[in-house]
Coordinates of C-alpha atoms in Angstrom, one line a residue:
Chain A
M7 CA 125.2 85.6 116.1
D8 CA 121.9 83.9 116.6
T9 CA 120.3 85.7 119.5
L10 CA 116.9 84.0 119.1
A11 CA 118.1 80.7 120.5
Q12 CA 117.8 81.6 124.1
I13 CA 114.1 82.0 124.1
E14 CA 111.9 79.0 123.7
L15 CA 108.4 79.6 122.3
E16 CA 105.4 77.4 122.4
P17 CA 104.9 75.7 119.0
W18 CA 101.7 77.4 118.2
A19 CA 103.3 80.8 119.1
E20 CA 106.2 80.1 116.9
Y21 CA 103.9 79.1 114.0
L22 CA 101.9 82.3 114.5
V23 CA 105.0 84.6 114.4
C24 CA 106.5 82.7 111.5
F25 CA 103.2 83.0 109.5
L26 CA 103.0 86.8 110.1
L27 CA 106.7 87.2 109.2
V28 CA 106.4 85.2 106.0
V29 CA 103.1 86.9 104.9
G30 CA 104.6 90.3 105.7
G31 CA 107.8 89.5 103.7
L32 CA 105.7 88.3 100.7
F33 CA 103.5 91.4 100.7
G34 CA 106.6 93.6 100.9
I35 CA 108.3 91.9 98.0
V36 CA 105.1 92.0 95.9
G37 CA 104.9 95.7 96.5
S38 CA 108.5 96.4 95.5
F39 CA 108.4 94.0 92.6
G40 CA 105.3 95.8 91.2
L41 CA 107.5 98.9 91.2
I42 CA 109.7 97.4 88.5
K43 CA 107.0 95.2 86.8
L44 CA 104.3 97.6 86.0
T45 CA 104.7 99.7 82.9
D46 CA 103.1 103.1 83.6
T47 CA 103.8 105.6 86.4
L48 CA 100.2 105.8 87.5
Q49 CA 100.0 102.0 87.5
R50 CA 103.2 101.8 89.5
L51 CA 101.6 104.0 92.1
H52 CA 99.4 101.1 93.2
A53 CA 101.9 98.5 94.1
P54 CA 104.1 100.2 96.9
T55 CA 101.3 102.2 98.5
K56 CA 99.1 99.2 99.1
A57 CA 101.1 96.0 99.2
T58 CA 104.2 97.4 101.0
T59 CA 102.1 99.1 103.6
L60 CA 100.3 95.8 104.2
G61 CA 103.6 94.0 104.4
V62 CA 105.0 96.4 107.0
G63 CA 101.7 95.9 108.9
G64 CA 102.3 92.2 109.0
V65 CA 105.9 92.6 110.2
L66 CA 104.7 94.9 112.9
L67 CA 102.0 92.5 114.0
A68 CA 104.7 89.8 114.1
S69 CA 106.8 92.0 116.3
I70 CA 103.9 92.7 118.7
S71 CA 103.1 89.0 119.0
Y72 CA 106.7 88.0 119.4
F73 CA 107.4 90.3 122.3
W74 CA 104.0 89.4 123.8
L75 CA 104.5 85.6 123.6
A76 CA 108.2 85.4 124.2
E77 CA 108.9 88.1 126.8
H78 CA 105.3 88.7 128.0
V79 CA 105.5 92.4 127.3
I80 CA 102.6 94.1 125.5
T81 CA 103.9 97.0 123.5
F82 CA 102.0 99.5 121.4
H83 CA 104.8 101.3 119.6
E84 CA 104.3 99.1 116.6
L85 CA 100.6 100.1 116.4
L86 CA 101.7 103.7 116.4
I87 CA 104.0 103.0 113.4
T88 CA 101.2 101.1 111.6
L89 CA 98.7 104.0 112.3
F90 CA 101.2 106.5 111.0
L91 CA 101.9 104.5 107.8
F92 CA 98.2 103.9 107.1
L93 CA 97.6 107.6 107.5
T94 CA 100.5 108.8 105.4
A95 CA 100.4 106.4 102.5
P96 CA 97.3 107.9 100.8
I97 CA 98.6 111.4 101.2
T98 CA 101.9 110.4 99.7
A99 CA 100.1 108.7 96.8
N100 CA 98.0 111.7 96.2
F101 CA 101.0 114.0 96.1
I102 CA 102.9 111.7 93.7
A103 CA 99.9 111.5 91.4
K104 CA 99.6 115.3 91.4
T105 CA 103.3 115.6 90.6
Y106 CA 103.0 113.2 87.7
M107 CA 99.9 115.0 86.4
A108 CA 101.4 118.4 86.6
R109 CA 104.5 117.3 84.6
N110 CA 103.1 114.9 82.1
M111 CA 99.3 115.4 81.5
P112 CA 98.0 118.4 79.6
P113 CA 94.9 120.0 81.2
S114 CA 92.8 118.9 78.2
D115 CA 93.0 115.3 79.4
V116 CA 91.1 116.1 82.6
P117 CA 87.4 116.9 82.8
Q118 CA 86.3 120.3 83.8
T119 CA 85.7 121.0 87.4
E120 CA 82.2 122.4 86.9
G121 CA 82.9 125.1 89.4
D122 CA 84.2 128.6 89.6
Y123 CA 87.8 127.7 89.6
G124 CA 90.0 125.2 87.7
W125 CA 92.1 122.4 89.0
S126 CA 94.6 123.3 91.6
I127 CA 97.4 121.5 89.7
Y128 CA 97.2 123.7 86.7
D129 CA 95.7 127.0 87.9
D130 CA 96.8 129.4 90.5
P131 CA 94.8 129.4 93.7
P132 CA 92.0 131.9 93.8
P133 CA 92.7 135.1 95.8
P134 CA 91.6 135.0 99.4
P135 CA 88.3 136.9 100.1
R136 CA 88.9 140.4 101.4
H137 CA 87.1 141.3 104.6
S138 CA 86.2 144.9 105.3
S139 CA 87.5 146.5 108.5
H140 CA 84.1 146.6 110.1
G141 CA 83.5 142.9 109.8
A142 CA 80.7 143.3 107.3
T143 CA 80.1 141.0 104.3
P144 CA 83.1 140.7 102.1
S145 CA 83.0 143.1 99.2
R146 CA 82.9 141.7 95.7
D147 CA 84.2 143.8 92.9
Chain B
M19 CA 112.1 77.9 112.5
L20 CA 111.6 81.5 113.6
T21 CA 115.2 82.2 112.6
Y22 CA 114.5 81.0 109.0
A23 CA 111.3 83.0 108.8
L24 CA 113.2 86.0 109.9
Y25 CA 115.9 85.3 107.3
F26 CA 113.1 85.0 104.7
A27 CA 111.6 88.4 105.6
F28 CA 115.1 90.0 105.7
G29 CA 115.7 88.6 102.2
C30 CA 112.3 89.8 100.9
Y31 CA 112.8 93.4 102.1
G32 CA 116.4 93.5 101.1
L33 CA 115.5 92.4 97.6
G34 CA 112.7 95.1 97.7
L35 CA 115.3 97.7 98.4
L36 CA 117.3 96.6 95.4
F37 CA 114.2 96.8 93.2
C38 CA 113.6 100.4 94.5
L39 CA 117.2 101.3 93.7
W40 CA 116.7 100.0 90.2
R41 CA 113.6 102.1 89.8
I42 CA 115.4 105.2 91.1
A43 CA 118.2 104.7 88.6
K44 CA 115.9 104.0 85.7
G45 CA 112.7 105.8 86.4
P46 CA 111.8 108.0 83.5
D47 CA 109.9 110.6 85.5
S48 CA 110.7 112.3 88.8
A49 CA 107.4 111.0 90.2
D50 CA 108.8 107.5 89.8
R51 CA 111.9 108.4 91.7
I52 CA 109.9 110.0 94.5
L53 CA 107.7 106.9 94.7
A54 CA 110.8 104.6 94.8
L55 CA 112.3 106.7 97.6
D56 CA 109.1 106.4 99.6
T57 CA 109.0 102.7 99.1
M58 CA 112.7 102.5 100.2
V59 CA 111.7 104.3 103.4
I60 CA 108.9 101.8 104.1
N61 CA 111.3 98.9 103.4
V62 CA 113.9 100.3 105.8
I63 CA 111.2 100.6 108.5
A64 CA 110.4 96.9 108.0
L65 CA 114.1 96.0 108.1
L66 CA 114.5 97.9 111.4
V67 CA 111.6 96.2 113.0
L68 CA 112.9 92.8 111.8
Y69 CA 116.3 93.6 113.3
G70 CA 114.6 94.5 116.6
I71 CA 112.9 91.0 116.6
W72 CA 116.2 89.4 115.7
R73 CA 118.2 91.0 118.5
G74 CA 115.3 90.7 120.9
T75 CA 115.4 94.4 122.0
A76 CA 112.7 97.1 121.8
V77 CA 115.3 99.9 121.0
Y78 CA 114.6 100.0 117.3
Y79 CA 111.0 101.1 117.4
E80 CA 112.0 104.7 118.1
A81 CA 114.4 104.5 115.2
S82 CA 111.8 103.2 112.9
M83 CA 109.3 105.8 114.0
L84 CA 111.8 108.5 113.3
V85 CA 112.5 107.0 109.9
A86 CA 108.8 106.9 109.1
M87 CA 108.3 110.6 110.0
V88 CA 111.4 111.8 108.2
G89 CA 110.4 109.7 105.1
F90 CA 106.9 111.2 105.0
V91 CA 108.1 114.8 105.4
S92 CA 110.8 114.3 102.8
T93 CA 108.4 112.8 100.3
V94 CA 105.9 115.6 100.7
A95 CA 108.7 118.2 100.5
Y96 CA 110.1 116.7 97.3
C97 CA 106.6 116.6 95.7
R98 CA 105.9 120.2 96.7
F99 CA 109.2 121.2 95.2
V100 CA 108.5 119.5 91.9
L101 CA 104.9 120.6 91.9
R102 CA 105.2 124.3 92.8
G103 CA 108.9 125.1 92.5
D104 CA 108.9 125.9 96.2
I105 CA 108.4 124.0 99.4
I106 CA 106.8 126.6 101.7
E107 CA 105.0 129.3 99.8

């Protein structure tokens, strides 16, 4: 079953890949452990979105360096996955925080927006501005 | 030594999957369950990449990319549904 035995790596290369793998695994388990350790939902939001993303980044770096050092192939697929995860993790966290706020926090807990409209979580979106047919300034009534 | 490091990383992410499953079963709010599902997707991506290193093939990157995209879209859709009662308004 052990398919890694055919390829011999230099010692420093093996140390590098092992270091990246162990660091990635540790960050991953810290992120998932924070999910059950922390007490509040908004606290729990911190652990997976940051630590697990870093852990996956470490594993992907290990994958890049393994295929580069062992098979002399430089691949960039992993960088794509890293970029995608780093882009989507904040969006996901923002959405989950909004979901929690809409279900569990009354609007009196949040400060006012100091603008014309309220928060988008609690209030309906403002109506779109109506343009006249001649392309003039939008009428306000 | 590389084999043992791989086993260690496999164990870490597998245990992480179990933690996420516990949070899905227990989580008092639906936001907790969405968060645990998203973390599960990230753990599965890491497991796929680790399996690719273990087998020494580059086949599993496409699979992990697909899992990443589907996971993001499903998380956003689930949040939209809980937030607005509809996915596409």
